[in-house]
């Protein structure tokens, strides 16, 4: 099902009844995607509350809090590829409805958790449901929009992802100010009910009409490989080291299993994914750009939360509001990115977008404890602008490289690289931040009681917690902790910016430039208006 070189594939026309309601369908897909993305970021602002003893929280330890976040990520990332394949085979609407239902049930159970173990379990169930929602939304989008409108629709879709990342902390902070910690999960339930009804009424079903035989070995290898790889990444972030045996074993095991998956797919007569697509420089560059930009962005999102709350003293809600410029930039520019691509080409637009992200990340080197708020907002806006000009073009490159019948597989590849890149960014850059911080703060712990010294050196939150118990004698330690964290943040920001620069080099080298006919209507399939088509529908 590969696309002939130099000639775009001609996809079957979208049925007229579906075409007329395509924007309403996109609204439902965005609504469904928003709660999944939002919930993945909303928990970060509630960790302090959940760690408190009952009845305020459930007394979760630091390790238990990490696994409340990581259990979701582990299941989500491990099942993304399989979820896309199932959508192509049994129907994307069915997969989308099932995923959002499981996500809603998991949310309700998580809200009613009475112990950290229960919360970790139900978060994993939420990750299971979310894994079937995210790839299905993009796959359905590709099957309700004609090729010429897909870049615009994908831009809006990408904007909703940025909105979810930004408003998660705001929503979580607002709920925690007025309700108990479980409200951050319970709020999903009415949203899920509305989404299910809207999906059942509006969203059409679609699947690959000729899926071929099932590839059970490929499916198993993909799940095992991704779970091992992501677990190793998470474990490395926990230990702030990637040389420990408990980190190296799953990392190497995951890479070996994924290598076996590629070997099997190349030789299978009925592969889950056609590996030959990765031989196309534009396709490989697009998925690499997705991974690299999320590596850099999720890493900086991780340390900026501590900078705003621990160093600057803002509340969770105030910190969330300060991230709004990033969301605003994505909402403004992502839906319009196609217009810039039409004029300058994907190569130029994505390269400049990556350079903007790198510049925003590097700007954190200039931040200290007194940096004006308008500077923070400007940097976040620049980052959002860069993201808005990267994600839509590279997502279009991935999705339009595959036939519409394989949209689930394309969406799964897109989201798997995004998730693995983000997890790796948090783990690696978080490890850098932790290592540099520990090295800087150790020389300032002489006045700390011996029993608390090891704990005080773990993180800025731990140091500030110990300092607060020392009374007036703890004030110098607070100042030292802030200085040590800012120094560690500067090093980590430079690492993030370097990764973004690598991404810029990749897209500059391998993404296609502007073609002479770019933006011309009817490329690949005829123009279509909202009226019934006057020519017979094409079939392939």
Short mmCIF file of C-alpha atoms in Angstrom, two decimals:
data_model
loop_
_atom_site.label_atom_id
_atom_site.label_comp_id
_atom_site.label_asym_id
_atom_site.label_seq_id
_atom_site.Cartn_x
_atom_site.Cartn_y
_atom_site.Cartn_z
CA UNK A 1 0.00 0.00 0.00
CA UNK A 2 2.94 2.30 -0.58
CA UNK A 3 2.48 5.54 -2.46
CA UNK A 4 4.17 5.67 -5.87
CA UNK A 5 7.07 8.06 -5.99
CA UNK A 6 6.16 11.42 -7.48
CA UNK A 7 2.43 10.79 -7.69
CA UNK A 8 0.04 11.38 -4.78
CA UNK A 9 -2.48 8.68 -4.06
CA UNK A 10 -6.08 9.35 -5.02
CA UNK A 11 -8.26 8.47 -2.06
CA UNK A 12 -11.95 7.57 -2.20
CA UNK A 13 -14.21 10.60 -1.87
CA UNK A 14 -15.79 11.29 1.52
CA UNK A 15 -19.57 10.62 1.40
CA UNK A 16 -21.50 13.84 0.95
CA UNK A 17 -23.54 13.42 4.14
CA UNK A 18 -20.32 13.09 6.15
CA UNK A 19 -18.63 15.93 4.28
CA UNK A 20 -21.44 18.36 5.19
CA UNK A 21 -21.03 17.79 8.93
CA UNK A 22 -17.24 17.53 8.95
CA UNK A 23 -16.65 20.61 11.14
CA UNK A 24 -19.17 19.43 13.75
CA UNK A 25 -17.39 16.06 13.75
CA UNK A 26 -14.05 17.81 14.26
CA UNK A 27 -15.54 19.65 17.25
CA UNK A 28 -16.55 16.33 18.84
CA UNK A 29 -13.09 14.86 18.17
CA UNK A 30 -11.42 17.89 19.75
CA UNK A 31 -13.73 17.64 22.76
CA UNK A 32 -12.79 13.97 23.23
CA UNK A 33 -9.09 14.62 22.76
CA UNK A 34 -9.13 17.61 25.10
CA UNK A 35 -10.15 15.67 28.20
CA UNK A 36 -7.48 13.01 27.57
CA UNK A 37 -4.68 15.56 27.10
CA UNK A 38 -6.00 17.78 29.89
CA UNK A 39 -6.13 14.93 32.40
CA UNK A 40 -2.57 13.94 31.61
CA UNK A 41 -1.40 17.36 32.81
CA UNK A 42 -3.98 18.08 35.50
CA UNK A 43 -2.55 15.58 38.01
CA UNK A 44 0.75 17.45 38.25
CA UNK A 45 -0.86 20.29 40.23
CA UNK A 46 -2.57 17.92 42.68
CA UNK A 47 0.43 15.89 43.84
CA UNK A 48 0.96 17.92 47.02
CA UNK A 49 -2.69 17.57 47.98
CA UNK A 50 -2.79 13.83 47.27
CA UNK A 51 0.37 13.38 49.36
CA UNK A 52 -1.35 14.95 52.39
CA UNK A 53 -2.82 12.63 55.04
CA UNK A 54 -6.55 11.82 54.95
CA UNK A 55 -9.04 13.44 54.75
CA UNK A 56 -7.21 16.11 52.70
CA UNK A 57 -5.41 13.49 50.56
CA UNK A 58 -4.56 9.80 50.71
CA UNK A 59 -1.05 10.02 52.15
CA UNK A 60 0.79 8.98 48.98
CA UNK A 61 4.58 8.80 49.14
CA UNK A 62 6.83 10.39 46.53
CA UNK A 63 7.29 7.03 44.80
CA UNK A 64 3.54 6.36 44.82
CA UNK A 65 2.85 9.80 43.35
CA UNK A 66 5.34 9.15 40.57
CA UNK A 67 3.64 5.87 39.72
CA UNK A 68 0.20 7.49 39.79
CA UNK A 69 1.54 9.55 36.87
CA UNK A 70 3.71 6.86 35.30
CA UNK A 71 1.16 4.02 35.31
CA UNK A 72 -0.97 6.13 32.96
CA UNK A 73 2.01 6.92 30.72
CA UNK A 74 3.25 3.33 30.64
CA UNK A 75 -0.07 1.78 29.57
CA UNK A 76 -0.88 4.68 27.24
CA UNK A 77 2.41 4.54 25.35
CA UNK A 78 2.52 0.75 25.25
CA UNK A 79 -0.90 0.39 23.64
CA UNK A 80 -0.95 3.35 21.22
CA UNK A 81 0.32 1.39 18.23
CA UNK A 82 -2.01 -1.57 18.86
CA UNK A 83 -4.97 0.77 19.34
CA UNK A 84 -4.37 2.33 15.92
CA UNK A 85 -4.22 -1.10 14.27
CA UNK A 86 -7.47 -2.19 15.92
CA UNK A 87 -9.18 0.98 14.77
CA UNK A 88 -8.21 0.25 11.16
CA UNK A 89 -9.46 -3.32 11.51
CA UNK A 90 -12.69 -3.20 13.54
CA UNK A 91 -13.74 0.42 13.02
CA UNK A 92 -12.44 3.72 14.39
CA UNK A 93 -15.79 4.85 15.81
CA UNK A 94 -16.14 1.63 17.82
CA UNK A 95 -12.60 2.01 19.18
CA UNK A 96 -13.18 5.69 19.98
CA UNK A 97 -16.44 4.99 21.84
CA UNK A 98 -14.91 2.10 23.78
CA UNK A 99 -11.82 4.12 24.68
CA UNK A 100 -13.72 7.14 25.96
CA UNK A 101 -16.06 4.89 27.96
CA UNK A 102 -13.15 3.08 29.65
CA UNK A 103 -11.48 6.43 30.30
CA UNK A 104 -14.65 7.71 31.98
CA UNK A 105 -15.01 4.61 34.16
CA UNK A 106 -11.34 4.86 35.16
CA UNK A 107 -11.82 8.54 36.03
CA UNK A 108 -14.77 7.81 38.32
CA UNK A 109 -12.91 5.01 40.09
CA UNK A 110 -9.75 7.15 40.45
CA UNK A 111 -11.81 9.91 42.08
CA UNK A 112 -13.11 7.45 44.68
CA UNK A 113 -9.70 5.92 45.48
CA UNK A 114 -9.00 5.44 49.17
CA UNK A 115 -5.37 4.36 48.87
CA UNK A 116 -2.39 5.12 46.62
CA UNK A 117 -2.50 1.56 45.24
CA UNK A 118 -6.07 2.05 44.05
CA UNK A 119 -5.20 5.38 42.45
CA UNK A 120 -2.26 3.82 40.57
CA UNK A 121 -4.51 0.98 39.31
CA UNK A 122 -7.30 3.23 38.10
CA UNK A 123 -4.84 5.63 36.48
CA UNK A 124 -3.54 2.66 34.48
CA UNK A 125 -7.14 1.94 33.41
CA UNK A 126 -7.48 5.56 32.30
CA UNK A 127 -4.29 5.17 30.26
CA UNK A 128 -5.78 2.08 28.64
CA UNK A 129 -8.84 4.04 27.51
CA UNK A 130 -6.82 7.08 26.43
CA UNK A 131 -4.60 4.90 24.22
CA UNK A 132 -7.65 4.09 22.10
CA UNK A 133 -8.96 7.68 22.02
CA UNK A 134 -5.97 9.70 20.82
CA UNK A 135 -5.06 7.79 17.61
CA UNK A 136 -8.73 7.29 16.74
CA UNK A 137 -9.46 11.04 16.75
CA UNK A 138 -6.79 11.75 14.15
CA UNK A 139 -7.73 8.67 12.09
CA UNK A 140 -11.40 9.73 11.97
CA UNK A 141 -10.33 13.25 11.00
CA UNK A 142 -8.44 11.87 7.99
CA UNK A 143 -11.57 10.03 6.88
CA UNK A 144 -14.06 12.93 7.09
CA UNK A 145 -11.94 15.62 5.39
CA UNK A 146 -10.77 15.64 1.81
CA UNK A 147 -7.03 15.89 1.25
CA UNK A 148 -7.02 19.63 0.51
CA UNK A 149 -8.75 20.44 3.82
CA UNK A 150 -6.77 18.01 5.97
CA UNK A 151 -3.92 20.45 6.76
CA UNK A 152 -6.43 23.00 8.13
CA UNK A 153 -8.26 20.35 10.17
CA UNK A 154 -4.99 18.93 11.53
CA UNK A 155 -3.91 22.44 12.51
CA UNK A 156 -7.08 22.86 14.57
CA UNK A 157 -6.57 19.37 16.04
CA UNK A 158 -2.99 20.23 17.02
CA UNK A 159 -4.18 23.49 18.58
CA UNK A 160 -6.55 21.55 20.83
CA UNK A 161 -3.62 19.44 22.07
CA UNK A 162 -1.75 22.60 23.06
CA UNK A 163 -4.88 23.98 24.72
CA UNK A 164 -5.26 20.81 26.80
CA UNK A 165 -1.64 20.92 27.98
CA UNK A 166 -2.02 24.54 29.06
CA UNK A 167 -5.46 24.55 30.71
CA UNK A 168 -4.87 21.32 32.65
CA UNK A 169 -2.99 23.07 35.48
CA UNK A 170 -5.53 25.93 35.48
CA UNK A 171 -8.49 23.56 35.76
CA UNK A 172 -6.74 21.47 38.41
CA UNK A 173 -5.81 24.52 40.46
CA UNK A 174 -9.35 25.92 40.33
CA UNK A 175 -10.92 22.59 41.35
CA UNK A 176 -8.49 22.08 44.24
CA UNK A 177 -9.27 25.53 45.60
CA UNK A 178 -12.96 24.65 45.96
CA UNK A 179 -13.29 20.85 46.09
CA UNK A 180 -11.50 17.71 47.28
CA UNK A 181 -8.64 16.15 45.31
CA UNK A 182 -10.85 13.55 43.60
CA UNK A 183 -12.70 16.33 41.75
CA UNK A 184 -9.86 16.52 39.21
CA UNK A 185 -10.91 13.05 38.02
CA UNK A 186 -14.65 13.19 38.68
CA UNK A 187 -15.00 16.25 36.43
CA UNK A 188 -14.24 13.95 33.48
CA UNK A 189 -17.43 11.90 33.95
CA UNK A 190 -20.06 14.39 32.69
CA UNK A 191 -17.71 15.39 29.87
CA UNK A 192 -17.39 11.72 28.85
CA UNK A 193 -21.19 11.31 28.84
CA UNK A 194 -21.61 14.33 26.53
CA UNK A 195 -18.80 13.11 24.28
CA UNK A 196 -20.32 9.62 23.98
CA UNK A 197 -23.70 11.00 22.95
CA UNK A 198 -22.18 13.42 20.43
CA UNK A 199 -19.97 10.69 18.95
CA UNK A 200 -22.85 8.24 18.59
CA UNK A 201 -24.89 10.84 16.72
CA UNK A 202 -22.30 12.61 14.56
CA UNK A 203 -19.15 10.54 14.03
CA UNK A 204 -19.23 8.07 11.11
CA UNK A 205 -17.48 4.72 11.31
CA UNK A 206 -14.61 3.84 9.00
CA UNK A 207 -12.07 1.05 8.67
CA UNK A 208 -9.59 -0.47 6.30
CA UNK A 209 -11.73 -2.36 3.73
CA UNK A 210 -8.91 -4.83 3.11
CA UNK A 211 -7.00 -5.19 6.41
CA UNK A 212 -5.46 -8.56 5.59
CA UNK A 213 -4.65 -11.20 8.15
CA UNK A 214 -3.97 -10.37 11.79
CA UNK A 215 -0.30 -10.08 12.77
CA UNK A 216 -0.43 -11.33 16.40
CA UNK A 217 3.33 -11.63 16.81
CA UNK A 218 3.84 -8.07 15.59
CA UNK A 219 1.20 -6.78 17.99
CA UNK A 220 2.75 -8.58 20.97
CA UNK A 221 6.27 -7.45 20.08
CA UNK A 222 5.15 -3.81 19.74
CA UNK A 223 3.42 -3.84 23.15
CA UNK A 224 6.26 -5.60 24.99
CA UNK A 225 8.94 -3.46 23.34
CA UNK A 226 7.22 -0.14 24.02
CA UNK A 227 6.31 -1.03 27.61
CA UNK A 228 9.89 -2.09 28.40
CA UNK A 229 11.36 0.98 26.71
CA UNK A 230 9.04 3.45 28.43
CA UNK A 231 9.46 1.68 31.79
CA UNK A 232 13.24 1.98 31.47
CA UNK A 233 12.91 5.68 30.63
CA UNK A 234 10.62 6.27 33.61
CA UNK A 235 12.88 4.29 35.94
CA UNK A 236 15.90 6.28 34.78
CA UNK A 237 14.08 9.49 35.57
CA UNK A 238 13.17 8.23 39.05
CA UNK A 239 16.77 7.32 39.90
CA UNK A 240 18.27 10.32 38.04
CA UNK A 241 20.64 7.77 36.51
CA UNK A 242 20.64 5.64 33.37
CA UNK A 243 23.49 3.34 34.44
CA UNK A 244 21.59 1.36 37.08
CA UNK A 245 20.82 -2.27 36.16
CA UNK A 246 17.09 -1.73 36.76
CA UNK A 247 17.22 0.99 34.10
CA UNK A 248 19.56 -0.61 31.59
CA UNK A 249 17.83 -4.00 31.59
CA UNK A 250 14.38 -2.76 30.46
CA UNK A 251 15.90 -0.15 28.12
CA UNK A 252 18.10 -2.67 26.31
CA UNK A 253 15.37 -5.31 26.42
CA UNK A 254 12.85 -2.86 24.94
CA UNK A 255 15.20 -1.84 22.14
CA UNK A 256 15.96 -5.48 21.33
CA UNK A 257 12.27 -6.39 21.23
CA UNK A 258 11.49 -3.38 19.01
CA UNK A 259 14.38 -4.39 16.73
CA UNK A 260 12.82 -7.86 16.55
CA UNK A 261 9.49 -6.18 15.73
CA UNK A 262 11.06 -4.30 12.80
CA UNK A 263 12.80 -7.48 11.58
CA UNK A 264 9.51 -9.40 11.75
CA UNK A 265 7.51 -6.66 10.01
CA UNK A 266 10.01 -6.46 7.13
CA UNK A 267 9.65 -10.20 6.48
CA UNK A 268 5.97 -10.70 7.23
CA UNK A 269 3.48 -11.22 4.39
CA UNK A 270 0.85 -9.41 6.47
CA UNK A 271 2.73 -6.75 8.51
CA UNK A 272 1.07 -4.50 11.04
CA UNK A 273 2.97 -1.55 9.56
CA UNK A 274 4.81 -1.21 6.28
CA UNK A 275 8.38 -0.47 7.43
CA UNK A 276 9.23 0.80 3.95
CA UNK A 277 7.58 4.12 4.83
CA UNK A 278 10.52 4.85 7.15
CA UNK A 279 12.85 4.67 4.14
CA UNK A 280 11.26 7.91 2.92
CA UNK A 281 13.33 10.80 4.33
CA UNK A 282 10.32 13.12 4.66
CA UNK A 283 8.33 10.55 6.65
CA UNK A 284 11.22 9.65 8.97
CA UNK A 285 12.13 13.32 9.45
CA UNK A 286 8.54 14.14 10.38
CA UNK A 287 8.28 11.46 13.09
CA UNK A 288 11.77 12.38 14.36
CA UNK A 289 10.71 16.03 14.59
CA UNK A 290 7.63 15.04 16.61
CA UNK A 291 9.78 13.08 19.08
CA UNK A 292 12.46 15.76 19.37
CA UNK A 293 10.12 18.70 19.87
CA UNK A 294 8.19 16.87 22.60
CA UNK A 295 11.47 15.75 24.20
CA UNK A 296 12.51 19.39 24.49
CA UNK A 297 9.08 20.80 25.38
CA UNK A 298 8.06 18.25 28.05
CA UNK A 299 11.44 18.62 29.71
CA UNK A 300 11.09 22.38 30.01
CA UNK A 301 7.44 22.07 31.12
CA UNK A 302 8.67 19.81 33.92
CA UNK A 303 11.25 22.23 35.34
CA UNK A 304 9.25 25.40 34.66
CA UNK A 305 6.53 24.15 37.03
CA UNK A 306 9.07 23.95 39.88
CA UNK A 307 10.55 27.31 38.91
CA UNK A 308 7.18 29.06 39.03
CA UNK A 309 5.86 27.39 42.18
CA UNK A 310 8.94 26.63 44.29
CA UNK A 311 11.26 29.51 43.38
CA UNK A 312 8.77 32.23 42.47
CA UNK A 313 6.12 31.16 45.00
CA UNK A 314 3.10 31.15 42.68
CA UNK A 315 0.15 28.88 43.38
CA UNK A 316 -0.76 26.02 41.06
CA UNK A 317 -3.56 28.12 39.58
CA UNK A 318 -1.31 31.16 39.07
CA UNK A 319 1.36 28.98 37.45
CA UNK A 320 -1.23 27.53 35.11
CA UNK A 321 -2.38 31.02 34.12
CA UNK A 322 1.19 31.99 33.27
CA UNK A 323 1.32 29.15 30.73
CA UNK A 324 -1.72 30.56 28.89
CA UNK A 325 0.41 32.50 26.35
CA UNK A 326 1.74 29.15 25.10
CA UNK A 327 -1.80 27.87 24.59
CA UNK A 328 -2.95 31.14 23.04
CA UNK A 329 -0.12 31.05 20.49
CA UNK A 330 -0.99 27.49 19.50
CA UNK A 331 -4.69 28.29 19.16
CA UNK A 332 -3.95 31.37 17.06
CA UNK A 333 -1.27 29.99 14.75
CA UNK A 334 -1.76 26.20 14.49
CA UNK A 335 -4.98 26.39 12.41
CA UNK A 336 -3.25 28.90 10.08
CA UNK A 337 0.05 27.05 9.75
CA UNK A 338 -1.08 25.53 6.44
CA UNK A 339 -1.19 29.02 4.88
CA UNK A 340 2.44 29.65 5.80
CA UNK A 341 3.40 26.17 4.55
CA UNK A 342 1.62 26.85 1.24
CA UNK A 343 3.71 29.96 0.79
CA UNK A 344 7.13 28.89 2.08
CA UNK A 345 7.05 25.08 2.20
CA UNK A 346 7.17 22.62 5.11
CA UNK A 347 10.98 22.61 5.31
CA UNK A 348 11.31 26.36 5.91
CA UNK A 349 8.30 26.64 8.23
CA UNK A 350 9.26 23.69 10.45
CA UNK A 351 12.91 24.76 10.59
CA UNK A 352 11.97 28.26 11.73
CA UNK A 353 9.46 26.75 14.19
CA UNK A 354 12.18 24.56 15.70
CA UNK A 355 14.53 27.55 15.95
CA UNK A 356 11.80 29.51 17.77
CA UNK A 357 11.34 26.64 20.23
CA UNK A 358 15.12 26.48 20.74
CA UNK A 359 15.27 30.24 21.32
CA UNK A 360 12.45 30.04 23.86
CA UNK A 361 14.16 27.23 25.71
CA UNK A 362 17.53 28.96 25.67
CA UNK A 363 15.86 32.09 27.12
CA UNK A 364 15.44 30.26 30.43
CA UNK A 365 19.19 30.79 30.91
CA UNK A 366 18.39 34.46 31.51
CA UNK A 367 15.72 33.75 34.15
CA UNK A 368 16.35 34.35 37.85
CA UNK A 369 14.18 34.77 40.94
CA UNK A 370 13.11 38.29 39.89
CA UNK A 371 12.58 38.01 36.14
CA UNK A 372 9.55 40.18 35.17
CA UNK A 373 6.33 38.30 34.42
CA UNK A 374 5.98 39.87 30.99
CA UNK A 375 9.30 38.26 29.99
CA UNK A 376 8.01 34.84 31.08
CA UNK A 377 4.80 35.33 29.11
CA UNK A 378 6.74 36.45 26.02
CA UNK A 379 8.99 33.37 26.15
CA UNK A 380 6.00 31.04 26.50
CA UNK A 381 4.29 32.78 23.59
CA UNK A 382 7.40 32.31 21.42
CA UNK A 383 7.50 28.61 22.35
CA UNK A 384 3.81 28.21 21.50
CA UNK A 385 4.31 29.98 18.18
CA UNK A 386 7.15 27.63 17.30
CA UNK A 387 5.11 24.57 18.25
CA UNK A 388 2.17 25.81 16.21
CA UNK A 389 4.34 25.88 13.09
CA UNK A 390 5.88 22.45 13.70
CA UNK A 391 3.16 20.03 14.76
CA UNK A 392 0.56 20.62 11.99
CA UNK A 393 3.02 20.31 9.05
CA UNK A 394 4.84 17.24 10.42
CA UNK A 395 1.54 15.57 11.35
CA UNK A 396 0.24 16.21 7.83
CA UNK A 397 3.47 14.74 6.43
CA UNK A 398 3.00 11.54 8.46
CA UNK A 399 -0.72 11.14 7.87
CA UNK A 400 -0.75 11.93 4.14
CA UNK A 401 2.16 9.56 3.52
CA UNK A 402 -0.14 6.63 4.31
CA UNK A 403 -3.36 5.73 2.47
CA UNK A 404 -6.56 6.87 4.16
CA UNK A 405 -7.39 3.20 4.89
CA UNK A 406 -4.32 3.04 7.16
CA UNK A 407 -5.07 6.27 9.01
CA UNK A 408 -5.17 4.46 12.36
CA UNK A 409 -1.64 3.13 11.86
CA UNK A 410 -0.39 6.58 10.84
CA UNK A 411 -2.00 8.21 13.85
CA UNK A 412 -0.55 5.53 16.12
CA UNK A 413 2.97 6.15 14.78
CA UNK A 414 2.52 9.92 15.22
CA UNK A 415 1.30 9.62 18.81
CA UNK A 416 3.75 6.87 19.82
CA UNK A 417 6.75 9.00 18.83
CA UNK A 418 5.17 11.97 20.58
CA UNK A 419 4.63 10.03 23.82
CA UNK A 420 8.02 8.30 23.87
CA UNK A 421 9.77 11.59 23.08
CA UNK A 422 7.91 13.38 25.87
CA UNK A 423 8.60 10.63 28.43
CA UNK A 424 12.27 10.60 27.46
CA UNK A 425 12.45 14.39 27.76
CA UNK A 426 11.03 14.36 31.30
CA UNK A 427 13.29 11.49 32.35
CA UNK A 428 16.56 12.65 30.78
CA UNK A 429 16.23 16.38 31.40
CA UNK A 430 14.74 15.71 34.83
CA UNK A 431 17.82 13.62 35.63
CA UNK A 432 20.10 16.44 34.47
CA UNK A 433 18.18 18.92 36.61
CA UNK A 434 18.34 16.65 39.67
CA UNK A 435 22.03 15.83 39.29
CA UNK A 436 23.15 19.44 38.88
CA UNK A 437 20.90 20.57 41.74
CA UNK A 438 22.27 17.94 44.12
CA UNK A 439 25.84 18.88 43.26
CA UNK A 440 25.17 22.58 43.95
CA UNK A 441 23.13 22.20 47.16
CA UNK A 442 25.43 19.72 48.94
CA UNK A 443 27.81 22.45 50.07
CA UNK A 444 24.96 24.29 51.83
CA UNK A 445 23.65 21.42 53.98
CA UNK A 446 26.21 21.65 56.80
CA UNK A 447 23.69 23.18 59.22
CA UNK A 448 21.01 20.61 58.45
CA UNK A 449 20.50 17.81 61.01
CA UNK A 450 22.27 14.63 59.91
CA UNK A 451 19.02 12.63 59.79
CA UNK A 452 17.48 15.05 57.28
CA UNK A 453 20.58 15.77 55.16
CA UNK A 454 20.02 13.07 52.55
CA UNK A 455 16.37 14.01 52.10
CA UNK A 456 17.18 17.74 51.88
CA UNK A 457 19.50 17.15 48.93
CA UNK A 458 17.00 15.25 46.78
CA UNK A 459 15.10 18.18 45.23
CA UNK A 460 14.20 21.81 45.78
CA UNK A 461 10.85 20.78 47.28
CA UNK A 462 12.63 18.51 49.76
CA UNK A 463 15.17 21.22 50.63
CA UNK A 464 12.46 23.84 51.19
CA UNK A 465 10.49 21.36 53.31
CA UNK A 466 13.50 20.78 55.61
CA UNK A 467 14.31 24.50 55.71
CA UNK A 468 10.77 25.38 56.77
CA UNK A 469 11.17 23.19 59.86
CA UNK A 470 14.40 24.91 60.87
CA UNK A 471 12.77 28.28 61.59
CA UNK A 472 14.92 31.42 61.13
CA UNK A 473 18.01 29.23 60.73
CA UNK A 474 16.52 27.84 57.53
CA UNK A 475 16.40 31.15 55.64
CA UNK A 476 19.96 30.88 54.22
CA UNK A 477 19.13 27.35 53.04
CA UNK A 478 16.05 28.62 51.21
CA UNK A 479 18.16 31.20 49.36
CA UNK A 480 20.78 28.55 48.55
CA UNK A 481 18.09 26.17 47.28
CA UNK A 482 16.67 28.82 44.97
CA UNK A 483 20.12 29.65 43.61
CA UNK A 484 20.99 25.97 43.12
CA UNK A 485 17.74 25.28 41.31
CA UNK A 486 18.10 28.27 39.00
CA UNK A 487 21.63 27.13 38.12
CA UNK A 488 20.39 23.60 37.43
CA UNK A 489 17.51 25.00 35.37
CA UNK A 490 19.96 26.98 33.22
CA UNK A 491 21.95 23.83 32.42
CA UNK A 492 18.79 21.85 31.66
CA UNK A 493 17.42 24.64 29.47
CA UNK A 494 20.58 24.60 27.37
CA UNK A 495 20.19 20.83 26.97
CA UNK A 496 16.58 21.29 25.86
CA UNK A 497 17.59 23.99 23.38
CA UNK A 498 20.32 21.73 21.97
CA UNK A 499 17.75 18.99 21.32
CA UNK A 500 15.49 21.51 19.55
CA UNK A 501 18.45 22.60 17.39
CA UNK A 502 19.02 18.96 16.42
CA UNK A 503 15.36 18.86 15.40
CA UNK A 504 15.85 21.98 13.30
CA UNK A 505 18.79 20.34 11.51
CA UNK A 506 16.75 17.17 10.86
CA UNK A 507 13.79 18.96 9.28
CA UNK A 508 16.05 21.34 7.34
CA UNK A 509 17.89 18.38 5.85
CA UNK A 510 15.06 15.96 5.11
CA UNK A 511 11.63 17.61 4.94
CA UNK A 512 10.54 18.58 1.42
CA UNK A 513 10.69 22.20 0.35
CA UNK A 514 7.99 24.15 -1.39
CA UNK A 515 6.83 22.52 -4.62
CA UNK A 516 5.75 24.69 -7.59
CA UNK A 517 2.19 23.39 -7.42
CA UNK A 518 1.90 23.60 -3.64
CA UNK A 519 -1.38 24.98 -2.50
CA UNK A 520 -3.04 24.53 -5.87
CA UNK A 521 -6.59 23.20 -5.53
CA UNK A 522 -7.30 19.74 -6.74
CA UNK A 523 -3.87 18.27 -6.06
CA UNK A 524 -4.44 14.56 -5.61
CA UNK A 525 -8.25 14.85 -5.79
CA UNK A 526 -10.79 17.30 -7.18
CA UNK A 527 -12.00 20.43 -5.48
CA UNK A 528 -15.09 19.98 -3.41
CA UNK A 529 -17.64 22.44 -2.16
CA UNK A 530 -20.37 21.96 0.40
CA UNK A 531 -22.82 21.12 -2.42
CA UNK A 532 -23.24 17.62 -3.77
CA UNK A 533 -20.46 16.72 -6.17
CA UNK A 534 -21.39 16.99 -9.81
CA UNK A 535 -18.92 14.35 -10.94
CA UNK A 536 -19.00 10.68 -10.00
CA UNK A 537 -17.14 9.79 -6.84
CA UNK A 538 -13.75 8.30 -7.46
CA UNK A 539 -12.91 4.87 -6.15
CA UNK A 540 -9.52 3.25 -5.75
#
